[in-house]
Amino acid sequence: GSSDGIVAGRSIAQDFSEFCSEHAIFRALEARTDLEWSYFQAGPTASSSSNAKDPLVLCHGTSGTASAFFYQVRALAAKGYRVISAQYPAYASPEDWCKGFDRFLDTVKCRAVHLFGAGLGGFLAQHFASRYPHRIKSLILCNSFASTHPFADKAGSLASVVRFTPTPLLRKVVLDNFPDCGMELSAKQAIDFVAQQVADISGDDLASRLSLNSTASSVGALSLDMSRITVMEANGETMVPDCLRRQLRGLYPGARVAQLKAPGDFPYLSRPEEVTLFIEVHMRNVGVLSASAASAAEMAEAEAAA
């Protein structure tokens, strides 16, 4: 059944191609730099509903693309939320990324957003919330971290040579980080899907992401009320070491912790329904309820599980 995420006979790739037949990918060019953001968007737009004023923007990690959250874009838009899954171009530092994201939000006409960040995307989201607090209504941090120091230690000199490294080698560095030990089928399918996406990411983008991920830096203090932060964690080991998971929870003691049943780094692909439900719980907790949100009973059940 659907409780284990992947419905029998369903493949993520098939679901994605169906999604693409209904949703165009949009591009946003940054005037000053010629850098290009790409994004999927769905749900109500600015004039048509109150929910359009509360858009949810999803940001991928080191190996992701705008496609990473296609399940959430589809499901949440169908429930009446405005959703944008954004793919960011190559920036040299978290500061530059924040300036770029600020301009991207202007382009898509979002004054302030609820921001979901996975992995590196969550790290950058915290940087942004620290620097542009007026633009962030709430945060969901999925399998994320607030410091890259352990990654920097592990990477050694990688960050400094990454710009001169041939693209196939950069792809190999990203893919070699994926766990290959025993895991349930749905988590494995998610990894295979992400691996195919990695083949489409440019060398410049990969170099930038690996550099952002392996250059030592920590997020600044957030003025955001902690009750407006959800820390979402997969079950068991991920690419984020335990020390960073503990540190993240310690930084935001007032945040809600959503403990997923889904294992692995890409729960939004392997068990999309579970992640979508927790996003709805988060949105309700920060005061955004869509016309056809999950029933109170379903949300209460998810709450109890967390």
PDB file of C-alpha atoms in Angstrom:
ATOM      1  CA  GLY A   1       0.000   0.000   0.000  1.00  0.00           C
ATOM      2  CA  SER A   2       1.017   3.653   0.128  1.00  0.00           C
ATOM      3  CA  SER A   3       2.103   3.521   3.769  1.00  0.00           C
ATOM      4  CA  ASP A   4       5.620   2.512   2.768  1.00  0.00           C
ATOM      5  CA  GLY A   5       5.964   5.480   0.454  1.00  0.00           C
ATOM      6  CA  ILE A   6       6.543   3.843  -2.915  1.00  0.00           C
ATOM      7  CA  VAL A   7       3.339   2.365  -4.286  1.00  0.00           C
ATOM      8  CA  ALA A   8       3.879  -1.030  -5.884  1.00  0.00           C
ATOM      9  CA  GLY A   9       4.701  -0.616  -9.541  1.00  0.00           C
ATOM     10  CA  ARG A  10       5.267   3.106  -9.240  1.00  0.00           C
ATOM     11  CA  SER A  11       8.641   4.605 -10.054  1.00  0.00           C
ATOM     12  CA  ILE A  12       9.805   8.053  -9.024  1.00  0.00           C
ATOM     13  CA  ALA A  13      10.988   8.692 -12.594  1.00  0.00           C
ATOM     14  CA  GLN A  14       7.527   7.890 -14.008  1.00  0.00           C
ATOM     15  CA  ASP A  15       5.852  10.120 -11.429  1.00  0.00           C
ATOM     16  CA  PHE A  16       8.297  12.887 -12.289  1.00  0.00           C
ATOM     17  CA  SER A  17       7.695  12.677 -16.022  1.00  0.00           C
ATOM     18  CA  GLU A  18       3.945  12.910 -15.328  1.00  0.00           C
ATOM     19  CA  PHE A  19       4.638  15.983 -13.148  1.00  0.00           C
ATOM     20  CA  CYS A  20       6.688  17.568 -15.973  1.00  0.00           C
ATOM     21  CA  SER A  21       3.832  17.112 -18.410  1.00  0.00           C
ATOM     22  CA  GLU A  22       1.744  19.366 -16.131  1.00  0.00           C
ATOM     23  CA  HIS A  23       4.357  21.838 -14.819  1.00  0.00           C
ATOM     24  CA  ALA A  24       6.782  23.922 -16.855  1.00  0.00           C
ATOM     25  CA  ILE A  25      10.156  24.813 -15.385  1.00  0.00           C
ATOM     26  CA  PHE A  26      10.610  28.575 -15.071  1.00  0.00           C
ATOM     27  CA  ARG A  27      13.881  30.497 -15.285  1.00  0.00           C
ATOM     28  CA  ALA A  28      14.860  33.708 -13.530  1.00  0.00           C
ATOM     29  CA  LEU A  29      17.930  35.565 -14.747  1.00  0.00           C
ATOM     30  CA  GLU A  30      19.832  37.672 -12.237  1.00  0.00           C
ATOM     31  CA  ALA A  31      20.351  40.993 -13.991  1.00  0.00           C
ATOM     32  CA  ARG A  32      23.756  41.925 -12.615  1.00  0.00           C
ATOM     33  CA  THR A  33      25.488  38.566 -12.759  1.00  0.00           C
ATOM     34  CA  ASP A  34      23.816  36.581 -15.567  1.00  0.00           C
ATOM     35  CA  LEU A  35      23.299  33.762 -13.067  1.00  0.00           C
ATOM     36  CA  GLU A  36      20.124  31.776 -13.679  1.00  0.00           C
ATOM     37  CA  TRP A  37      17.754  30.336 -11.090  1.00  0.00           C
ATOM     38  CA  SER A  38      15.310  27.680 -12.264  1.00  0.00           C
ATOM     39  CA  TYR A  39      12.143  26.755 -10.435  1.00  0.00           C
ATOM     40  CA  PHE A  40       8.824  24.950 -10.453  1.00  0.00           C
ATOM     41  CA  GLN A  41       5.842  26.755  -9.027  1.00  0.00           C
ATOM     42  CA  ALA A  42       2.237  25.806  -8.454  1.00  0.00           C
ATOM     43  CA  GLY A  43      -0.786  26.777  -6.410  1.00  0.00           C
ATOM     44  CA  PRO A  44      -2.606  30.106  -6.100  1.00  0.00           C
ATOM     45  CA  THR A  45      -0.844  33.254  -7.311  1.00  0.00           C
ATOM     46  CA  ALA A  46      -0.715  36.646  -5.671  1.00  0.00           C
ATOM     47  CA  SER A  47      -4.115  38.121  -6.432  1.00  0.00           C
ATOM     48  CA  SER A  48      -6.337  35.092  -6.140  1.00  0.00           C
ATOM     49  CA  SER A  49      -6.133  34.028  -2.494  1.00  0.00           C
ATOM     50  CA  SER A  50      -4.877  34.793   0.962  1.00  0.00           C
ATOM     51  CA  ASN A  51      -2.609  31.723   0.840  1.00  0.00           C
ATOM     52  CA  ALA A  52      -0.677  33.254  -2.019  1.00  0.00           C
ATOM     53  CA  LYS A  53       0.623  35.747   0.546  1.00  0.00           C
ATOM     54  CA  ASP A  54       2.208  32.844   2.420  1.00  0.00           C
ATOM     55  CA  PRO A  55       4.286  31.055  -0.206  1.00  0.00           C
ATOM     56  CA  LEU A  56       6.415  28.061   0.690  1.00  0.00           C
ATOM     57  CA  VAL A  57       9.829  27.959  -1.026  1.00  0.00           C
ATOM     58  CA  LEU A  58      11.789  24.693  -1.076  1.00  0.00           C
ATOM     59  CA  CYS A  59      15.605  24.666  -1.434  1.00  0.00           C
ATOM     60  CA  HIS A  60      17.611  21.552  -2.270  1.00  0.00           C
ATOM     61  CA  GLY A  61      20.954  20.365  -0.924  1.00  0.00           C
ATOM     62  CA  THR A  62      24.329  19.624  -2.541  1.00  0.00           C
ATOM     63  CA  SER A  63      22.998  17.019  -4.960  1.00  0.00           C
ATOM     64  CA  GLY A  64      19.497  18.377  -5.582  1.00  0.00           C
ATOM     65  CA  THR A  65      17.689  20.290  -8.310  1.00  0.00           C
ATOM     66  CA  ALA A  66      14.310  22.007  -8.545  1.00  0.00           C
ATOM     67  CA  SER A  67      12.978  18.496  -9.270  1.00  0.00           C
ATOM     68  CA  ALA A  68      13.851  17.201  -5.794  1.00  0.00           C
ATOM     69  CA  PHE A  69      10.534  18.375  -4.307  1.00  0.00           C
ATOM     70  CA  PHE A  70       8.175  17.669  -7.193  1.00  0.00           C
ATOM     71  CA  TYR A  71       5.964  15.482  -4.972  1.00  0.00           C
ATOM     72  CA  GLN A  72       5.534  18.300  -2.431  1.00  0.00           C
ATOM     73  CA  VAL A  73       4.915  20.933  -5.126  1.00  0.00           C
ATOM     74  CA  ARG A  74       2.158  18.777  -6.608  1.00  0.00           C
ATOM     75  CA  ALA A  75       0.524  17.693  -3.343  1.00  0.00           C
ATOM     76  CA  LEU A  76       0.656  21.051  -1.547  1.00  0.00           C
ATOM     77  CA  ALA A  77      -0.528  23.044  -4.575  1.00  0.00           C
ATOM     78  CA  ALA A  78      -3.476  20.666  -4.884  1.00  0.00           C
ATOM     79  CA  LYS A  79      -4.316  21.529  -1.271  1.00  0.00           C
ATOM     80  CA  GLY A  80      -4.262  25.247  -2.034  1.00  0.00           C
ATOM     81  CA  TYR A  81      -0.775  26.366  -0.981  1.00  0.00           C
ATOM     82  CA  ARG A  82       1.484  28.450  -3.206  1.00  0.00           C
ATOM     83  CA  VAL A  83       4.697  26.425  -3.593  1.00  0.00           C
ATOM     84  CA  ILE A  84       8.000  27.164  -5.325  1.00  0.00           C
ATOM     85  CA  SER A  85      10.865  24.661  -5.641  1.00  0.00           C
ATOM     86  CA  ALA A  86      13.970  26.693  -6.459  1.00  0.00           C
ATOM     87  CA  GLN A  87      17.280  25.600  -7.953  1.00  0.00           C
ATOM     88  CA  TYR A  88      20.078  28.024  -7.236  1.00  0.00           C
ATOM     89  CA  PRO A  89      23.066  28.802  -9.489  1.00  0.00           C
ATOM     90  CA  ALA A  90      26.725  28.969  -8.442  1.00  0.00           C
ATOM     91  CA  TYR A  91      27.616  31.393  -5.648  1.00  0.00           C
ATOM     92  CA  ALA A  92      31.010  31.773  -4.010  1.00  0.00           C
ATOM     93  CA  SER A  93      29.870  32.161  -0.401  1.00  0.00           C
ATOM     94  CA  PRO A  94      26.770  31.970   1.824  1.00  0.00           C
ATOM     95  CA  GLU A  95      26.724  35.816   1.790  1.00  0.00           C
ATOM     96  CA  ASP A  96      26.552  35.865  -2.018  1.00  0.00           C
ATOM     97  CA  TRP A  97      23.887  33.149  -1.992  1.00  0.00           C
ATOM     98  CA  CYS A  98      21.772  35.242   0.395  1.00  0.00           C
ATOM     99  CA  LYS A  99      22.023  38.294  -1.874  1.00  0.00           C
ATOM    100  CA  GLY A 100      21.043  36.113  -4.819  1.00  0.00           C
ATOM    101  CA  PHE A 101      18.086  34.566  -3.005  1.00  0.00           C
ATOM    102  CA  ASP A 102      16.936  38.036  -1.933  1.00  0.00           C
ATOM    103  CA  ARG A 103      16.858  39.070  -5.614  1.00  0.00           C
ATOM    104  CA  PHE A 104      15.178  35.792  -6.603  1.00  0.00           C
ATOM    105  CA  LEU A 105      12.342  36.478  -4.137  1.00  0.00           C
ATOM    106  CA  ASP A 106      11.874  39.895  -5.778  1.00  0.00           C
ATOM    107  CA  THR A 107      11.673  38.218  -9.199  1.00  0.00           C
ATOM    108  CA  VAL A 108       8.976  35.760  -8.107  1.00  0.00           C
ATOM    109  CA  LYS A 109       7.180  38.611  -6.283  1.00  0.00           C
ATOM    110  CA  CYS A 110       7.390  37.104  -2.797  1.00  0.00           C
ATOM    111  CA  ARG A 111       7.795  39.648  -0.045  1.00  0.00           C
ATOM    112  CA  ALA A 112       8.313  37.068   2.698  1.00  0.00           C
ATOM    113  CA  VAL A 113       8.283  33.273   2.603  1.00  0.00           C
ATOM    114  CA  HIS A 114       8.134  30.076   4.579  1.00  0.00           C
ATOM    115  CA  LEU A 115      11.417  28.397   3.700  1.00  0.00           C
ATOM    116  CA  PHE A 116      12.065  24.637   3.587  1.00  0.00           C
ATOM    117  CA  GLY A 117      15.750  23.732   3.205  1.00  0.00           C
ATOM    118  CA  ALA A 118      17.203  20.229   2.845  1.00  0.00           C
ATOM    119  CA  GLY A 119      20.843  19.587   3.746  1.00  0.00           C
ATOM    120  CA  LEU A 120      22.977  22.435   2.355  1.00  0.00           C
ATOM    121  CA  GLY A 121      19.714  24.198   1.423  1.00  0.00           C
ATOM    122  CA  GLY A 122      18.766  24.311   5.106  1.00  0.00           C
ATOM    123  CA  PHE A 123      22.197  25.647   6.037  1.00  0.00           C
ATOM    124  CA  LEU A 124      21.815  28.451   3.463  1.00  0.00           C
ATOM    125  CA  ALA A 125      18.220  29.070   4.614  1.00  0.00           C
ATOM    126  CA  GLN A 126      19.466  29.747   8.154  1.00  0.00           C
ATOM    127  CA  HIS A 127      22.117  32.144   6.811  1.00  0.00           C
ATOM    128  CA  PHE A 128      19.345  33.934   4.919  1.00  0.00           C
ATOM    129  CA  ALA A 129      17.036  34.082   7.955  1.00  0.00           C
ATOM    130  CA  SER A 130      19.897  35.597   9.947  1.00  0.00           C
ATOM    131  CA  ARG A 131      20.670  38.271   7.319  1.00  0.00           C
ATOM    132  CA  TYR A 132      17.183  39.034   5.943  1.00  0.00           C
ATOM    133  CA  PRO A 133      14.854  38.356   8.884  1.00  0.00           C
ATOM    134  CA  HIS A 134      12.061  40.475   7.380  1.00  0.00           C
ATOM    135  CA  ARG A 135      11.766  38.050   4.463  1.00  0.00           C
ATOM    136  CA  ILE A 136      11.377  34.845   6.486  1.00  0.00           C
ATOM    137  CA  LYS A 137       8.059  33.851   8.058  1.00  0.00           C
ATOM    138  CA  SER A 138       9.146  30.398   9.186  1.00  0.00           C
ATOM    139  CA  LEU A 139      11.762  27.676   8.580  1.00  0.00           C
ATOM    140  CA  ILE A 140      11.700  23.914   8.035  1.00  0.00           C
ATOM    141  CA  LEU A 141      15.173  22.355   8.201  1.00  0.00           C
ATOM    142  CA  CYS A 142      15.267  18.814   6.796  1.00  0.00           C
ATOM    143  CA  ASN A 143      18.340  16.645   7.512  1.00  0.00           C
ATOM    144  CA  SER A 144      20.224  19.897   7.847  1.00  0.00           C
ATOM    145  CA  PHE A 145      23.027  21.524   9.840  1.00  0.00           C
ATOM    146  CA  ALA A 146      24.157  24.904  11.133  1.00  0.00           C
ATOM    147  CA  SER A 147      27.918  24.525  10.662  1.00  0.00           C
ATOM    148  CA  THR A 148      30.100  23.118   7.896  1.00  0.00           C
ATOM    149  CA  HIS A 149      33.180  22.692  10.102  1.00  0.00           C
ATOM    150  CA  PRO A 150      33.054  18.856  10.246  1.00  0.00           C
ATOM    151  CA  PHE A 151      32.606  18.705   6.459  1.00  0.00           C
ATOM    152  CA  ALA A 152      35.510  21.117   5.998  1.00  0.00           C
ATOM    153  CA  ASP A 153      37.741  18.965   8.229  1.00  0.00           C
ATOM    154  CA  LYS A 154      36.820  15.870   6.252  1.00  0.00           C
ATOM    155  CA  ALA A 155      37.243  17.533   2.853  1.00  0.00           C
ATOM    156  CA  GLY A 156      40.733  18.866   3.557  1.00  0.00           C
ATOM    157  CA  SER A 157      41.915  20.927   0.596  1.00  0.00           C
ATOM    158  CA  LEU A 158      38.961  19.977  -1.640  1.00  0.00           C
ATOM    159  CA  ALA A 159      37.283  23.385  -1.269  1.00  0.00           C
ATOM    160  CA  SER A 160      40.316  25.184  -2.683  1.00  0.00           C
ATOM    161  CA  VAL A 161      40.751  22.975  -5.777  1.00  0.00           C
ATOM    162  CA  VAL A 162      37.118  22.300  -6.531  1.00  0.00           C
ATOM    163  CA  ARG A 163      36.901  25.086  -9.137  1.00  0.00           C
ATOM    164  CA  PHE A 164      39.660  23.463 -11.187  1.00  0.00           C
ATOM    165  CA  THR A 165      38.311  19.920 -10.905  1.00  0.00           C
ATOM    166  CA  PRO A 166      36.832  18.304 -14.041  1.00  0.00           C
ATOM    167  CA  THR A 167      33.053  17.958 -13.916  1.00  0.00           C
ATOM    168  CA  PRO A 168      32.934  14.116 -14.071  1.00  0.00           C
ATOM    169  CA  LEU A 169      35.169  14.017 -11.009  1.00  0.00           C
ATOM    170  CA  LEU A 170      32.920  16.492  -9.160  1.00  0.00           C
ATOM    171  CA  ARG A 171      29.927  14.267  -9.940  1.00  0.00           C
ATOM    172  CA  LYS A 172      31.855  11.323  -8.546  1.00  0.00           C
ATOM    173  CA  VAL A 173      32.638  13.244  -5.327  1.00  0.00           C
ATOM    174  CA  VAL A 174      28.924  13.984  -4.858  1.00  0.00           C
ATOM    175  CA  LEU A 175      27.792  10.433  -5.645  1.00  0.00           C
ATOM    176  CA  ASP A 176      30.497   8.840  -3.483  1.00  0.00           C
ATOM    177  CA  ASN A 177      28.951  10.590  -0.484  1.00  0.00           C
ATOM    178  CA  PHE A 178      25.693   8.683  -0.946  1.00  0.00           C
ATOM    179  CA  PRO A 179      25.295   5.767   1.472  1.00  0.00           C
ATOM    180  CA  ASP A 180      25.300   2.351  -0.199  1.00  0.00           C
ATOM    181  CA  CYS A 181      24.698   0.167   2.835  1.00  0.00           C
ATOM    182  CA  GLY A 182      21.475  -1.735   3.498  1.00  0.00           C
ATOM    183  CA  MET A 183      18.375   0.408   3.148  1.00  0.00           C
ATOM    184  CA  GLU A 184      14.753  -0.019   2.255  1.00  0.00           C
ATOM    185  CA  LEU A 185      13.788  -0.054  -1.397  1.00  0.00           C
ATOM    186  CA  SER A 186      12.082   3.360  -1.392  1.00  0.00           C
ATOM    187  CA  ALA A 187      15.226   5.051  -0.008  1.00  0.00           C
ATOM    188  CA  LYS A 188      17.327   3.307  -2.641  1.00  0.00           C
ATOM    189  CA  GLN A 189      14.970   4.423  -5.421  1.00  0.00           C
ATOM    190  CA  ALA A 190      15.237   7.988  -4.138  1.00  0.00           C
ATOM    191  CA  ILE A 191      19.046   7.827  -4.317  1.00  0.00           C
ATOM    192  CA  ASP A 192      18.892   6.462  -7.877  1.00  0.00           C
ATOM    193  CA  PHE A 193      16.591   9.310  -8.904  1.00  0.00           C
ATOM    194  CA  VAL A 194      18.852  11.950  -7.309  1.00  0.00           C
ATOM    195  CA  ALA A 195      21.911  10.355  -8.949  1.00  0.00           C
ATOM    196  CA  GLN A 196      20.253  10.824 -12.343  1.00  0.00           C
ATOM    197  CA  GLN A 197      19.604  14.486 -11.474  1.00  0.00           C
ATOM    198  CA  VAL A 198      23.291  14.958 -10.563  1.00  0.00           C
ATOM    199  CA  ALA A 199      24.158  14.066 -14.162  1.00  0.00           C
ATOM    200  CA  ASP A 200      22.309  17.230 -15.282  1.00  0.00           C
ATOM    201  CA  ILE A 201      23.960  19.677 -12.855  1.00  0.00           C
ATOM    202  CA  SER A 202      26.668  21.844 -14.420  1.00  0.00           C
ATOM    203  CA  GLY A 203      30.275  21.661 -13.274  1.00  0.00           C
ATOM    204  CA  ASP A 204      30.146  25.276 -12.056  1.00  0.00           C
ATOM    205  CA  ASP A 205      27.092  24.553  -9.930  1.00  0.00           C
ATOM    206  CA  LEU A 206      28.571  21.367  -8.462  1.00  0.00           C
ATOM    207  CA  ALA A 207      31.859  23.131  -7.692  1.00  0.00           C
ATOM    208  CA  SER A 208      29.988  25.948  -5.938  1.00  0.00           C
ATOM    209  CA  ARG A 209      27.862  23.569  -3.849  1.00  0.00           C
ATOM    210  CA  LEU A 210      30.812  21.415  -2.822  1.00  0.00           C
ATOM    211  CA  SER A 211      32.735  24.557  -1.950  1.00  0.00           C
ATOM    212  CA  LEU A 212      29.837  25.978   0.126  1.00  0.00           C
ATOM    213  CA  ASN A 213      29.477  22.609   1.854  1.00  0.00           C
ATOM    214  CA  SER A 214      33.173  22.143   2.615  1.00  0.00           C
ATOM    215  CA  THR A 215      34.283  25.695   3.474  1.00  0.00           C
ATOM    216  CA  ALA A 216      34.162  26.158   7.259  1.00  0.00           C
ATOM    217  CA  SER A 217      31.354  28.510   8.271  1.00  0.00           C
ATOM    218  CA  SER A 218      28.558  28.716  10.850  1.00  0.00           C
ATOM    219  CA  VAL A 219      25.170  30.408  10.719  1.00  0.00           C
ATOM    220  CA  GLY A 220      24.601  33.658  12.609  1.00  0.00           C
ATOM    221  CA  ALA A 221      22.019  34.187  15.334  1.00  0.00           C
ATOM    222  CA  LEU A 222      18.372  34.076  14.236  1.00  0.00           C
ATOM    223  CA  SER A 223      15.798  36.561  15.509  1.00  0.00           C
ATOM    224  CA  LEU A 224      13.009  34.264  14.302  1.00  0.00           C
ATOM    225  CA  ASP A 225      10.710  33.008  17.062  1.00  0.00           C
ATOM    226  CA  MET A 226      11.783  29.384  17.624  1.00  0.00           C
ATOM    227  CA  SER A 227       8.203  28.150  17.603  1.00  0.00           C
ATOM    228  CA  ARG A 228       8.306  29.049  13.881  1.00  0.00           C
ATOM    229  CA  ILE A 229      11.102  26.542  13.193  1.00  0.00           C
ATOM    230  CA  THR A 230      10.631  22.830  12.509  1.00  0.00           C
ATOM    231  CA  VAL A 231      13.651  20.515  12.532  1.00  0.00           C
ATOM    232  CA  MET A 232      12.772  17.513  10.348  1.00  0.00           C
ATOM    233  CA  GLU A 233      14.958  14.443  10.714  1.00  0.00           C
ATOM    234  CA  ALA A 234      15.015  11.135   8.890  1.00  0.00           C
ATOM    235  CA  ASN A 235      15.109   7.918  10.820  1.00  0.00           C
ATOM    236  CA  GLY A 236      18.647   6.560  11.309  1.00  0.00           C
ATOM    237  CA  GLU A 237      21.880   7.631   9.652  1.00  0.00           C
ATOM    238  CA  THR A 238      22.126  10.299   6.978  1.00  0.00           C
ATOM    239  CA  MET A 239      25.045  12.125   5.358  1.00  0.00           C
ATOM    240  CA  VAL A 240      24.811  14.627   8.254  1.00  0.00           C
ATOM    241  CA  PRO A 241      26.942  13.402  11.166  1.00  0.00           C
ATOM    242  CA  ASP A 242      25.332  13.010  14.597  1.00  0.00           C
ATOM    243  CA  CYS A 243      27.361  15.868  16.092  1.00  0.00           C
ATOM    244  CA  LEU A 244      25.771  18.295  13.614  1.00  0.00           C
ATOM    245  CA  ARG A 245      22.275  16.907  14.158  1.00  0.00           C
ATOM    246  CA  ARG A 246      22.652  17.397  17.916  1.00  0.00           C
ATOM    247  CA  GLN A 247      24.103  20.882  17.431  1.00  0.00           C
ATOM    248  CA  LEU A 248      21.147  21.946  15.251  1.00  0.00           C
ATOM    249  CA  ARG A 249      18.584  20.806  17.828  1.00  0.00           C
ATOM    250  CA  GLY A 250      20.618  22.508  20.564  1.00  0.00           C
ATOM    251  CA  LEU A 251      20.656  25.823  18.683  1.00  0.00           C
ATOM    252  CA  TYR A 252      16.852  25.958  18.479  1.00  0.00           C
ATOM    253  CA  PRO A 253      15.573  24.439  21.727  1.00  0.00           C
ATOM    254  CA  GLY A 254      12.125  25.947  21.161  1.00  0.00           C
ATOM    255  CA  ALA A 255      11.770  24.458  17.676  1.00  0.00           C
ATOM    256  CA  ARG A 256       9.443  21.586  16.864  1.00  0.00           C
ATOM    257  CA  VAL A 257      11.185  18.336  15.982  1.00  0.00           C
ATOM    258  CA  ALA A 258       9.495  16.248  13.296  1.00  0.00           C
ATOM    259  CA  GLN A 259      10.953  12.757  13.566  1.00  0.00           C
ATOM    260  CA  LEU A 260      10.214  10.975  10.298  1.00  0.00           C
ATOM    261  CA  LYS A 261       9.663   7.246   9.984  1.00  0.00           C
ATOM    262  CA  ALA A 262      11.352   7.502   6.593  1.00  0.00           C
ATOM    263  CA  PRO A 263      15.066   6.662   6.550  1.00  0.00           C
ATOM    264  CA  GLY A 264      17.727   8.181   4.325  1.00  0.00           C
ATOM    265  CA  ASP A 265      18.752  11.550   2.978  1.00  0.00           C
ATOM    266  CA  PHE A 266      15.851  12.112   0.580  1.00  0.00           C
ATOM    267  CA  PRO A 267      12.648  11.359   2.525  1.00  0.00           C
ATOM    268  CA  TYR A 268      10.763  13.902   0.377  1.00  0.00           C
ATOM    269  CA  LEU A 269      11.265  11.472  -2.530  1.00  0.00           C
ATOM    270  CA  SER A 270      11.202   8.107  -0.752  1.00  0.00           C
ATOM    271  CA  ARG A 271       8.172   8.806   1.477  1.00  0.00           C
ATOM    272  CA  PRO A 272       6.725  11.995   0.033  1.00  0.00           C
ATOM    273  CA  GLU A 273       3.334  11.738   1.782  1.00  0.00           C
ATOM    274  CA  GLU A 274       4.964  11.766   5.218  1.00  0.00           C
ATOM    275  CA  VAL A 275       7.087  14.835   4.479  1.00  0.00           C
ATOM    276  CA  THR A 276       4.122  16.651   2.915  1.00  0.00           C
ATOM    277  CA  LEU A 277       1.984  15.974   5.993  1.00  0.00           C
ATOM    278  CA  PHE A 278       4.677  17.347   8.320  1.00  0.00           C
ATOM    279  CA  ILE A 279       4.952  20.471   6.142  1.00  0.00           C
ATOM    280  CA  GLU A 280       1.177  20.924   6.559  1.00  0.00           C
ATOM    281  CA  VAL A 281       1.485  20.487  10.326  1.00  0.00           C
ATOM    282  CA  HIS A 282       4.236  23.141  10.319  1.00  0.00           C
ATOM    283  CA  MET A 283       2.184  25.562   8.209  1.00  0.00           C
ATOM    284  CA  ARG A 284      -0.827  25.125  10.502  1.00  0.00           C
ATOM    285  CA  ASN A 285       1.370  25.760  13.557  1.00  0.00           C
ATOM    286  CA  VAL A 286       2.540  29.061  12.082  1.00  0.00           C
ATOM    287  CA  GLY A 287      -1.021  30.054  11.218  1.00  0.00           C
ATOM    288  CA  VAL A 288      -1.369  29.086   7.540  1.00  0.00           C
ATOM    289  CA  LEU A 289      -4.216  26.716   6.786  1.00  0.00           C
ATOM    290  CA  SER A 290      -5.182  25.861   3.236  1.00  0.00           C
ATOM    291  CA  ALA A 291      -8.713  25.339   2.002  1.00  0.00           C
ATOM    292  CA  SER A 292      -8.299  21.569   1.782  1.00  0.00           C
ATOM    293  CA  ALA A 293      -5.592  20.904   4.348  1.00  0.00           C
ATOM    294  CA  ALA A 294      -5.153  17.431   5.772  1.00  0.00           C
ATOM    295  CA  SER A 295      -7.855  16.564   8.274  1.00  0.00           C
ATOM    296  CA  ALA A 296      -7.281  17.526  11.882  1.00  0.00           C
ATOM    297  CA  ALA A 297      -7.125  13.824  12.721  1.00  0.00           C
ATOM    298  CA  GLU A 298      -4.324  13.162  10.207  1.00  0.00           C
ATOM    299  CA  MET A 299      -2.349  16.134  11.529  1.00  0.00           C
ATOM    300  CA  ALA A 300      -2.893  15.089  15.139  1.00  0.00           C
ATOM    301  CA  GLU A 301      -1.590  11.647  14.270  1.00  0.00           C
ATOM    302  CA  ALA A 302       1.544  13.136  12.695  1.00  0.00           C
ATOM    303  CA  GLU A 303       1.965  15.427  15.726  1.00  0.00           C
ATOM    304  CA  ALA A 304       1.704  12.446  18.074  1.00  0.00           C
ATOM    305  CA  ALA A 305       4.325  10.572  16.066  1.00  0.00           C
ATOM    306  CA  ALA A 306       6.692  13.540  16.372  1.00  0.00           C
TER     307      ALA A 306
END
